[in-house]
Coordinates of C-alpha atoms in Angstrom, one line a residue:
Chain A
X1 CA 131.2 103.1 51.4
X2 CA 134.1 101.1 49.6
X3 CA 135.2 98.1 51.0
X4 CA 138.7 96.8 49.6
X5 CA 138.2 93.8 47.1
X6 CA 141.2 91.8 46.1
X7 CA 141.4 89.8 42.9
X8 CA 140.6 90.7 38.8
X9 CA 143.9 91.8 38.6
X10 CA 144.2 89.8 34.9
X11 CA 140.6 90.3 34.4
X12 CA 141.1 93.9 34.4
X13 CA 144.6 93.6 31.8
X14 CA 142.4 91.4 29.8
X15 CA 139.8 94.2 29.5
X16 CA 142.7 97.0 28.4
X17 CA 144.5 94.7 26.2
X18 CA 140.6 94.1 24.7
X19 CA 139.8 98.0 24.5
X20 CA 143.2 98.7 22.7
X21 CA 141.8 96.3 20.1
X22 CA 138.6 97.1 19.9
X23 CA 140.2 101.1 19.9
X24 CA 141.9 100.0 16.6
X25 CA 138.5 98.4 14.6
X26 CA 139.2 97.0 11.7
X27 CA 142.7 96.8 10.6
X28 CA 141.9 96.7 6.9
X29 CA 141.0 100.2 7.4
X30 CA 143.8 103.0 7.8
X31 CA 145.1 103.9 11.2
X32 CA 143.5 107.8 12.2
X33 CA 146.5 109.9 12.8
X34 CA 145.7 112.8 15.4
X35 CA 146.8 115.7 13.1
X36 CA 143.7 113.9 11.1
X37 CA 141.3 114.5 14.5
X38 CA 143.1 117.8 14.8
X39 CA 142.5 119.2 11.5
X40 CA 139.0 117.1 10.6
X41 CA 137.0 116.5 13.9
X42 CA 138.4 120.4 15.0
X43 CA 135.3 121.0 17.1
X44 CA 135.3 117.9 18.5
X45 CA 139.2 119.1 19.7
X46 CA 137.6 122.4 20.7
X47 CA 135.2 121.1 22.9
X48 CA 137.8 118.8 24.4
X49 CA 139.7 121.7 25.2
X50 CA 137.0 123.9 26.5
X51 CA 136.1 121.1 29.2
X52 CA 139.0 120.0 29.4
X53 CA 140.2 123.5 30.6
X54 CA 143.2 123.3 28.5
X55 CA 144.4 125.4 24.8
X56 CA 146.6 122.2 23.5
X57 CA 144.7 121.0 20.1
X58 CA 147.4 117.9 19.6
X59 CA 147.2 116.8 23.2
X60 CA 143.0 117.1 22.9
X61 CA 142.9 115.2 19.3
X62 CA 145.0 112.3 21.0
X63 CA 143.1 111.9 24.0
X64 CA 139.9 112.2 21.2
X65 CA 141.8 108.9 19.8
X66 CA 142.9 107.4 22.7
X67 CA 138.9 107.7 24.0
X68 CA 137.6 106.5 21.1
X69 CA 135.6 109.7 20.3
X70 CA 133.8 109.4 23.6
X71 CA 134.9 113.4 24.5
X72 CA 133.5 114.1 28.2
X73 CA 136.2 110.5 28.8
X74 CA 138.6 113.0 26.3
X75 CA 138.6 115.7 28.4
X76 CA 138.8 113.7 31.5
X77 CA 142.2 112.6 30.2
X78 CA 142.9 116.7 29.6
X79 CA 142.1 117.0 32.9
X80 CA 144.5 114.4 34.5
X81 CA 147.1 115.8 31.8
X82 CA 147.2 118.8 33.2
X83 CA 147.9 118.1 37.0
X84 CA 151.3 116.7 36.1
X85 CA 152.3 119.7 34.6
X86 CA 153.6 122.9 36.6
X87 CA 152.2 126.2 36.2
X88 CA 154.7 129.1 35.2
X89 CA 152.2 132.1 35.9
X90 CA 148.9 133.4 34.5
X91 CA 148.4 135.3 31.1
X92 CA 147.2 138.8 30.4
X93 CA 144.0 139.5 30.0
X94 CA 143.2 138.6 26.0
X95 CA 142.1 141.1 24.1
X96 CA 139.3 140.3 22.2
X97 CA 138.6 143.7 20.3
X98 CA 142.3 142.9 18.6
X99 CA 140.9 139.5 17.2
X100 CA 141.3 138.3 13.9
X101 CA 138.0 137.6 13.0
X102 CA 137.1 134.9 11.6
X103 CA 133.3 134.6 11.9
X104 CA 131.5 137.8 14.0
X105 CA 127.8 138.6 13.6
X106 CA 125.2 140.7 15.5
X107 CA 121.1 140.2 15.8
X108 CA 121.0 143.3 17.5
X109 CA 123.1 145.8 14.7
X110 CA 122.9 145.5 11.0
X111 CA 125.6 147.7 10.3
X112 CA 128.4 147.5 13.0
X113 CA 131.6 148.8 11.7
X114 CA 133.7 146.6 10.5
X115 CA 130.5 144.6 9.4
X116 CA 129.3 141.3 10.0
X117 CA 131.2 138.4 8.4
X118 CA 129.6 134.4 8.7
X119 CA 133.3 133.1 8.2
X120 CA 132.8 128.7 8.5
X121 CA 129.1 127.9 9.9
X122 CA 127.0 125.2 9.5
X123 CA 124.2 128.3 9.9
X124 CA 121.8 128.3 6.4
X125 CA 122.9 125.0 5.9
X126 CA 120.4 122.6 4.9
X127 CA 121.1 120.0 7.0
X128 CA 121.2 117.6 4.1
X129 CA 123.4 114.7 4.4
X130 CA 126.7 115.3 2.0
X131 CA 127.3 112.0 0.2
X132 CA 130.2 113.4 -2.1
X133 CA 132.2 113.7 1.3
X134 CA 131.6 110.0 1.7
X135 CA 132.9 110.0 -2.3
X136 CA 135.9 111.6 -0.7
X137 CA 135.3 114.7 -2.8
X138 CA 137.5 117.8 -2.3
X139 CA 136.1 121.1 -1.6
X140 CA 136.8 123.9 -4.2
X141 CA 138.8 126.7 -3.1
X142 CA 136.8 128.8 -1.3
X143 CA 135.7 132.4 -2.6
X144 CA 138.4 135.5 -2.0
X145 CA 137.4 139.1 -1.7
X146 CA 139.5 141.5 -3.5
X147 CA 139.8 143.6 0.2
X148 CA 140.9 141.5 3.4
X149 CA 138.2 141.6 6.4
X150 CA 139.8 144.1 8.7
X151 CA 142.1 142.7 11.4
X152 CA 140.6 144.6 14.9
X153 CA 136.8 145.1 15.5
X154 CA 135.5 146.7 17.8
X155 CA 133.3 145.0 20.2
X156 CA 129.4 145.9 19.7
X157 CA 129.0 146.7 23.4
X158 CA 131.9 149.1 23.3
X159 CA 129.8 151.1 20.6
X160 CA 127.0 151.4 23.0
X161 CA 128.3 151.9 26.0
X162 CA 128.9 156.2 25.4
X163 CA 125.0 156.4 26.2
X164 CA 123.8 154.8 29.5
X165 CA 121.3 152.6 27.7
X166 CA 123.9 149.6 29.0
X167 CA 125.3 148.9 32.1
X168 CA 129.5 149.2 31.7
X169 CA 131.5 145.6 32.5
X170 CA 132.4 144.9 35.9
X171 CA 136.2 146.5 36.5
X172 CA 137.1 145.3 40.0
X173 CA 139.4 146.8 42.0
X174 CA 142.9 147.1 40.8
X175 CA 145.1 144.5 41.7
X176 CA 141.9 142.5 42.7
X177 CA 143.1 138.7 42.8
X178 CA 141.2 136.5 40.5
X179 CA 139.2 133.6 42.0
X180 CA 140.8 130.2 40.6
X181 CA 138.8 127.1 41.2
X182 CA 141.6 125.1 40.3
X183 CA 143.3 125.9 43.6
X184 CA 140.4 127.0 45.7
X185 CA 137.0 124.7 46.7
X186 CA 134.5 126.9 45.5
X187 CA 132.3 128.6 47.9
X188 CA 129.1 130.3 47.3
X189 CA 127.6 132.7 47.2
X190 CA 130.8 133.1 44.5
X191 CA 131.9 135.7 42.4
X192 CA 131.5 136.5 39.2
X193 CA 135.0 135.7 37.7
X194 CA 134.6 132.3 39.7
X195 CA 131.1 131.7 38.1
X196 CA 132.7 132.4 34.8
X197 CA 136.0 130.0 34.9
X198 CA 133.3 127.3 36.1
X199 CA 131.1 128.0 33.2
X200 CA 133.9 128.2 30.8
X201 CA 134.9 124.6 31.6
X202 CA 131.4 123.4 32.2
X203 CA 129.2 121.0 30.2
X204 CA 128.0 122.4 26.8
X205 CA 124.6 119.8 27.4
X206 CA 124.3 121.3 30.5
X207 CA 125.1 124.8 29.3
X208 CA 123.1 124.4 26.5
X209 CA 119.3 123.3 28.3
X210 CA 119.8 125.9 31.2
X211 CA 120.1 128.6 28.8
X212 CA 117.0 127.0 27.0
X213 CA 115.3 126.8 30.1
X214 CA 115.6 130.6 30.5
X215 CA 113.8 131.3 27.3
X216 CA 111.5 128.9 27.9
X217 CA 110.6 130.8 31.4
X218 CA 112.5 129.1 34.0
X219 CA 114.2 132.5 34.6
X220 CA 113.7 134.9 31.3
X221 CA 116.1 137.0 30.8
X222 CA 115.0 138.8 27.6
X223 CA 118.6 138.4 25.5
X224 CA 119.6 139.7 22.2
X225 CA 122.6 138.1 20.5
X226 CA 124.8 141.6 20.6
X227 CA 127.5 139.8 19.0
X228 CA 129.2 136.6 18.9
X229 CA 132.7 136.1 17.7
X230 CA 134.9 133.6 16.4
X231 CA 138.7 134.0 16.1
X232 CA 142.7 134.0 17.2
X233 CA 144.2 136.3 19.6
X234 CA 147.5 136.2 20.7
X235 CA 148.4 134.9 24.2
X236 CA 151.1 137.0 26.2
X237 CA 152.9 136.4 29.2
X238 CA 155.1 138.4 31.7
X239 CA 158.1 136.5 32.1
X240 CA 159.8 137.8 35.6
X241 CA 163.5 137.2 34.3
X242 CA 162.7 139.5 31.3
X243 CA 160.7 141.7 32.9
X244 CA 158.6 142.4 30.0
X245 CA 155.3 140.6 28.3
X246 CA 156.7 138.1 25.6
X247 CA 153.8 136.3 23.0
X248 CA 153.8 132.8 23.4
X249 CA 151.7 132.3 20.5
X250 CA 147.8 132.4 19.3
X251 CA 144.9 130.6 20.5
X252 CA 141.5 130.6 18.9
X253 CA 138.5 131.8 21.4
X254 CA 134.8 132.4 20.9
X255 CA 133.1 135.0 22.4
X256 CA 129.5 136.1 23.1
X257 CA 127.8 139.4 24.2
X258 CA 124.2 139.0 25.3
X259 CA 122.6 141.9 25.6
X260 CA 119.2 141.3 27.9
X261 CA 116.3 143.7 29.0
X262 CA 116.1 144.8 32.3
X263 CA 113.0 146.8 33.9
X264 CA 115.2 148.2 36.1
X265 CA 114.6 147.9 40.1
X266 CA 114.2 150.4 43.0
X267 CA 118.2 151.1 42.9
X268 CA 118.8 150.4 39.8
X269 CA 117.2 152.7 35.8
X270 CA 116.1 150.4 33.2
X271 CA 118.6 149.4 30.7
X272 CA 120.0 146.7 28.8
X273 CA 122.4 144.4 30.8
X274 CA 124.5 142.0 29.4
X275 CA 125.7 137.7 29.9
X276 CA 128.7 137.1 28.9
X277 CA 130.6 133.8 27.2
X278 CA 134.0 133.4 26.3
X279 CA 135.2 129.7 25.2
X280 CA 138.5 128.3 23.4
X281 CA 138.4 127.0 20.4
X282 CA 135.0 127.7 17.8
X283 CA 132.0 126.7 20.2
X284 CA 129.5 128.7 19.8
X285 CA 126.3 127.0 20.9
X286 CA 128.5 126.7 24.0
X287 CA 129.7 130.4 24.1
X288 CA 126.0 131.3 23.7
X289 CA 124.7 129.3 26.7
X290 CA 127.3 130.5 28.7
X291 CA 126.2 134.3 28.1
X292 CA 122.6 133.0 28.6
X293 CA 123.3 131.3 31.8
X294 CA 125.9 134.1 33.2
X295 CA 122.9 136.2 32.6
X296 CA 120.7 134.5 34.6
X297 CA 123.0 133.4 36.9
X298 CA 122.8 137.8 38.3
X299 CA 119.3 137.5 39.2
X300 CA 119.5 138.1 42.5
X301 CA 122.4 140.9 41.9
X302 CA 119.9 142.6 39.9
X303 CA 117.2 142.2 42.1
X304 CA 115.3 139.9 40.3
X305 CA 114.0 137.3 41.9
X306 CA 110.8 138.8 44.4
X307 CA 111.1 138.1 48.2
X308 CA 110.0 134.8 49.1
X309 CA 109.9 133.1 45.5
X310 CA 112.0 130.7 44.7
X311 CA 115.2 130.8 42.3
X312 CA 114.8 129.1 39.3
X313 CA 116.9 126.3 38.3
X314 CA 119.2 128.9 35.7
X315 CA 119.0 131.2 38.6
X316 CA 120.5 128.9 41.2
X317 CA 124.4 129.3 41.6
X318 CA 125.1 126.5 43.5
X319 CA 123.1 124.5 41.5
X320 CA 124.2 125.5 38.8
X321 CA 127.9 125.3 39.6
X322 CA 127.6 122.2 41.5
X323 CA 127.0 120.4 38.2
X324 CA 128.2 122.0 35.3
X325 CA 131.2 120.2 35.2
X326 CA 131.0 117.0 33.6
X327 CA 134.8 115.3 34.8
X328 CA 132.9 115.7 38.6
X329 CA 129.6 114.6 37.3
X330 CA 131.2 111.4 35.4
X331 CA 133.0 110.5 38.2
X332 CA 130.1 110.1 40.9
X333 CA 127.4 108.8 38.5
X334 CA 130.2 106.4 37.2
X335 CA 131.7 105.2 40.8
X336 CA 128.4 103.5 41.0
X337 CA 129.8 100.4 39.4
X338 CA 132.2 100.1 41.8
X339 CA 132.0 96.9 44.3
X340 CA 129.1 97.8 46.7
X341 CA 128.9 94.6 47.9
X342 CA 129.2 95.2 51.4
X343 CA 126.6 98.3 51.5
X344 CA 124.1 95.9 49.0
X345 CA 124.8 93.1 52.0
X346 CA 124.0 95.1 54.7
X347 CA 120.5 96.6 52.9
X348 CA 119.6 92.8 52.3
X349 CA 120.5 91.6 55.5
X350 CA 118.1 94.8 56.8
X351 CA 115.2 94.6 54.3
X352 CA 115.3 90.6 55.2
X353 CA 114.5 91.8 58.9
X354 CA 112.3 93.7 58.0
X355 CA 109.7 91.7 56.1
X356 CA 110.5 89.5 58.4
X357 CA 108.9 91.8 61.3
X358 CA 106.2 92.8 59.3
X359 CA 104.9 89.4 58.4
X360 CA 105.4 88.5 62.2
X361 CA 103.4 91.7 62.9
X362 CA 100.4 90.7 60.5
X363 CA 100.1 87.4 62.2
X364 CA 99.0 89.0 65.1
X365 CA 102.1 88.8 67.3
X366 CA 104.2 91.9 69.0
X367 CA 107.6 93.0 67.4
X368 CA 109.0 95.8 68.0
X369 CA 109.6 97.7 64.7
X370 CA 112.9 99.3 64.3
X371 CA 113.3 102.6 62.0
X372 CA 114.8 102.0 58.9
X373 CA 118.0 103.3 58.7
X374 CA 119.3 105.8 55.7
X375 CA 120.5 103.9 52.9
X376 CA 124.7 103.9 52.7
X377 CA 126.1 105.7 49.5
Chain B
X1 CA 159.8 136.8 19.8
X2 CA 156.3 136.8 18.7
X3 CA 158.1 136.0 15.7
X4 CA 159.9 133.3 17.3
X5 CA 156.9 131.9 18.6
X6 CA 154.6 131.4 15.7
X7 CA 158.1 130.0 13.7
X8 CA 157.3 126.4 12.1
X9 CA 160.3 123.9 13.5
X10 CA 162.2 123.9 10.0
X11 CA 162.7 127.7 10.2
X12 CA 163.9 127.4 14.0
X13 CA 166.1 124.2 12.5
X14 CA 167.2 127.0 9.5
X15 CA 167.6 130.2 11.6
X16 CA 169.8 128.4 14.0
X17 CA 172.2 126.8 11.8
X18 CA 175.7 126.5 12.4
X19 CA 174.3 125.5 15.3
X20 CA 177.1 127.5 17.9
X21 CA 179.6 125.3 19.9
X22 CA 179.6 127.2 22.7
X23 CA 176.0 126.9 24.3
X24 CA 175.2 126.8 27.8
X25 CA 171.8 125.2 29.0
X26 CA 170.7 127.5 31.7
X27 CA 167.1 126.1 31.3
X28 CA 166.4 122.7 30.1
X29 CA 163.0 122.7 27.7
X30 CA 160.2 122.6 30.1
X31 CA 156.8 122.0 29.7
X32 CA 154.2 123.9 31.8
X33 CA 150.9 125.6 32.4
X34 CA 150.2 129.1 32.0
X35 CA 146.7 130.4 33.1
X36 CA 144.6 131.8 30.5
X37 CA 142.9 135.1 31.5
X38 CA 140.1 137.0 29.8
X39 CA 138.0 139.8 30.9
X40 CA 133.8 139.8 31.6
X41 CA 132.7 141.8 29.1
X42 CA 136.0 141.3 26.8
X43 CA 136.8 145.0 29.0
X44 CA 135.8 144.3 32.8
X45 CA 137.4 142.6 35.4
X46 CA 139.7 139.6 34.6
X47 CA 138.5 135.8 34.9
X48 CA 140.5 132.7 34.6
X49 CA 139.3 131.2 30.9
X50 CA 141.2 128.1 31.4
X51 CA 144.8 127.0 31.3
X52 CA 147.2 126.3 28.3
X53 CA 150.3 123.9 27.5
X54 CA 153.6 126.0 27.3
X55 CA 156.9 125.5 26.6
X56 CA 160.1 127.3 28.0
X57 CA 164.0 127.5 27.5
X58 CA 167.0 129.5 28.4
X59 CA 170.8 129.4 26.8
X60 CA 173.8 131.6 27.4
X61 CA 176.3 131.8 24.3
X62 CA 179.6 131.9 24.8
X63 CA 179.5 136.0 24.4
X64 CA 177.5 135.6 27.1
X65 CA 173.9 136.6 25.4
X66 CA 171.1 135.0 27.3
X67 CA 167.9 133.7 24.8
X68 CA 164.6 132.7 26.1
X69 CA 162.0 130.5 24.2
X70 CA 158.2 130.5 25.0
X71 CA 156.4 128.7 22.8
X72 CA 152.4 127.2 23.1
X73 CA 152.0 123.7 22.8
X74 CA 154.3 120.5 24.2
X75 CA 157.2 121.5 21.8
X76 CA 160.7 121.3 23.8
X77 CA 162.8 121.4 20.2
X78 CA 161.0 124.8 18.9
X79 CA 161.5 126.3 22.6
X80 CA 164.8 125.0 22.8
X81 CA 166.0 126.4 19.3
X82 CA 163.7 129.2 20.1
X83 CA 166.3 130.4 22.7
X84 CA 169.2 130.1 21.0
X85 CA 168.0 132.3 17.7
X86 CA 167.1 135.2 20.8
X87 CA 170.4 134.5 21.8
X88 CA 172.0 134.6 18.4
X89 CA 169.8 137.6 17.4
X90 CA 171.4 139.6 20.7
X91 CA 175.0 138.8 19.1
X92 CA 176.4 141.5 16.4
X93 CA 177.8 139.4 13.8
X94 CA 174.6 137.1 13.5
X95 CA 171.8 139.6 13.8
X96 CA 171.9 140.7 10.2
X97 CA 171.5 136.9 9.0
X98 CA 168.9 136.1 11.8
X99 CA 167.2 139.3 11.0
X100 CA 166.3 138.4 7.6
X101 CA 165.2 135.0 8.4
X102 CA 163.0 136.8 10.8
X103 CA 161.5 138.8 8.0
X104 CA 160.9 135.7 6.0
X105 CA 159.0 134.3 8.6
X106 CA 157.2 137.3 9.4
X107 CA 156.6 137.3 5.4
X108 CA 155.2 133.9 5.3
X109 CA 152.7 134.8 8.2
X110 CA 151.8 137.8 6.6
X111 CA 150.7 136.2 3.4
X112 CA 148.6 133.2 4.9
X113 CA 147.0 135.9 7.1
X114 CA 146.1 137.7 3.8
X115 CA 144.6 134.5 2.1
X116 CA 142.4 133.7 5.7
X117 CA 141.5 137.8 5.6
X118 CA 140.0 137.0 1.9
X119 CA 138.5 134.4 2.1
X120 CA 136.8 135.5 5.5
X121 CA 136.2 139.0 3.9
X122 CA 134.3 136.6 1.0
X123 CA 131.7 135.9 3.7
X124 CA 130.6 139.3 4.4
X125 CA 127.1 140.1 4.7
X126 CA 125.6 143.1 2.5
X127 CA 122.4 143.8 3.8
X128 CA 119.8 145.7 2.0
X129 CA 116.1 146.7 3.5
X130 CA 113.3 145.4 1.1
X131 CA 110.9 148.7 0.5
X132 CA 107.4 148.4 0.8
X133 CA 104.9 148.0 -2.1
X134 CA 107.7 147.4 -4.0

């Protein structure tokens, strides 16, 4: 429990006016403007936005800055951002077979129309540290091909899904409302679009050692990268006193397909079924866990998990969504340096008794021993 | 409009100059949410991605066009101008002028799509199978 403590008022004024400084370093050394953050740390701004659960790369680079790079404290400031603002309505569905690529490869097919381009990745890098960048260096232009990549691609899993070698995406019912957690507690067991906006705003840590977990065996799931892309789409909205969609712009998203083996059950033929990721900005390690874990996540949908045994960690939904978001997981882990005094007091005051019982106890005399009561919060 | 919402600030400041007298605000720039939707499986059912910052604007010119601006980002002066070139574009005698400026910026985007489609295009991979015993 809290217990109301008055006083460090200027102690805690001090401590801001100190972390503004200390924000700045060393004056001798140029201010960072946030285009800078923007344009030079952009997947630190993508991330921020992903977690952050909000496409605004200036308002994510500042509150990189105003964090001091620490980004789960960025996107906490996202976070808070976006409950003063009001909501004018929900998009359409992006389209993400009308992407302009910019990176979009397959493990699973060498030669997917439209082919497979690496566009930026640090992928067949070296991982050698660059010291002409600490020269301050500039890149030379980079390479042009005489024909422009293609501007749609289709997605792989559209290719396959003629044949019934993989199962067809979810369609819902039309008209179906779609499950916000933003407005609604969530409730499990939840559904799929729920599951989805949680891991889209989840963790990427978190993403990122469930999904390893699965390949490790805590839940296998047998994937396949079918594709994973990187790009812009545009962003439309119906706007009631037009009555028609107007474009309010592009944002950049990555996607991935997983494509995972399935032995099929007693309802169900064997054939591949898929996890899917969809993140803003270019995240792919996080787009990739998501699929993973969306995967595993449908184990017991799919019949996977045998009467009896128990889920494993990937496989848990409320586990898993109970603590994939790192704004909630901060928050509790953190309020644990808040004044505790009185709890502390009362566990003193009781462990004090107790010893004292026990040592009246081993001395041979009669006391009554009382059960030790739950510790507070 | 998707024009007027991927326009830099400068060409809003250019397409709407002279600035008309006769403007009436019927919706002060506002910034706002709008929900981000995708689909499981890029095709299924819909799913709430995540939200984005918008902006939004409404003017009535004195010929009584109406303009709306919608514009991503925390940007009240590109909304706000937005609007009035929408407005302008619905009146006869500046639609030729704001139609060309459109063009310029559609232009613009066009070309540094191009360069990104190259350079992109520059990383594709060509694969060829090794034989064996070769």
């Amino acid at each position: 429990m809290y217990v109301a403590v008055k006083g460090g008022e200027k102690a805690i004024d001090a401590a801001h006016a100190l972390l503004k400084h200390v924000r700045r370093g060393d004056t001798s050394i140029a201010d960072l403007s946030v285009a800078q953050i923007r344009e030079q740390l952009a997947l630190a701004v993508d991330r921020v936005m992903g977690e952050g659960s909000l496409f605004d790369p200036d308002l994510a680079a500042l509150a990189i800055k105003q964090a001091r790079g620490d980004l789960i404290e960025a996107a906490f400031l996202v976070r808070a951002f976006r409950t003063t603002l009001p909501r004018f309505g929900a998009s359409e569905p992006i389209d993400t077979a009308d992407m302009e690529i910019e990176r979009r490869i397959s493990a699973t097919f060498k030669d997917l129309p439209g082919g497979q381009v690496l566009g930026p990745t640090f992928d067949y890098t070296h991982r050698l540290i660059d010291f002409l960048l600490e020269a301050g260096v500039a890149p030379p232009a980079p390479p042009q091909a005489p024909v422009p990549v293609q501007a749609a691609s289709p997605r792989v899993t559209d290719l396959l899904a003629g044949d019934d070698l993989i199962e067809q995406s979810p369609v819902g019912a039309p008209g179906q409302d779609v499950g916000d957690l933003t407005r609604d507690p969530l409730n499990f067991p939840a559904g799929r679009d729920l599951r989805l906006q949680n891991l889209a705003r989840g963790d990427e840590g978190f993403l990122l050692a469930l999904g390893y977990s699965t390949q490790r065996g805590y839940g296998r799931t047998h994937p396949f990268a079918g594709e994973i892309r990187f790009g812009s789409v545009e962003l439309e909205l119906f706007v009631e006193d037009l009555g028609f969609d107007v474009p309010l712009g592009d944002i950049d998203v990555t996607e991935c397909q997983m494509i995972n083996q399935f032995k099929g059950s007693h309802s169900e033929a064997p054939r591949f079924t898929r996890g899917y990721g969809l993140v803003f900005g270019q995240a792919e390690r996080k787009a990739m866990a998501m699929a993973l874990v969306d995967r595993a996540l449908r184990a017991r949908e799919l019949g996977e998990i045998p009467e009896g045994n128990q889920a494993a960690p990937a496989q848990d939904e409320e586990f898993v969504l109970s603590h994939s978001d790192n704004i909630q997981s901060t928050g509790f882990v953190e309020h644990l340096k808040l004044p505790h005094y009185v709890d502390f007091q009362a566990e003193l005051v009781l462990l004090r008794r107790l010893q004292a019982e026990r040592a009246a106890q081993q001395s041979g005399q009669d006391a009554s021993v009382q059960p030790v009561r739950e510790a507070a919060e | 409009m998707g024009l007027l919402a991927r326009a830099t600030l400068s060409e809003l400041q250019d397409l709407a100059q002279p600035l008309p007298l006769d403007i009436t605000v019927l919706r002060e720039p506002e910034v706002g949410l709008v929900l981000v939707r995708g689909r499981i499986g890029g095709d299924g059912q819909p799913f709430n991605v995540g939200e984005a910052t918008v902006t939004r604007a409404a003017v009535r010119l004195g010929g009584g066009e109406v303009g709306y601006g919608h514009v991503l980002g925390r940007a009240p002066e590109r909304a706000r101008l937005g609007a009035i070139v929408d407005a302008l574009w619905q009146a006869p005698d500046h639609r030729p002028r704001i139609e060309s400026g459109l063009l310029a910026i559609d232009q613009r985007l066009a070309a540094e799509a191009d360069v990104k489609r190259r350079q992109v295009a520059a990383t594709r991979v060509d694969f060829f199978t090794m034989v064996r015993g070769e």
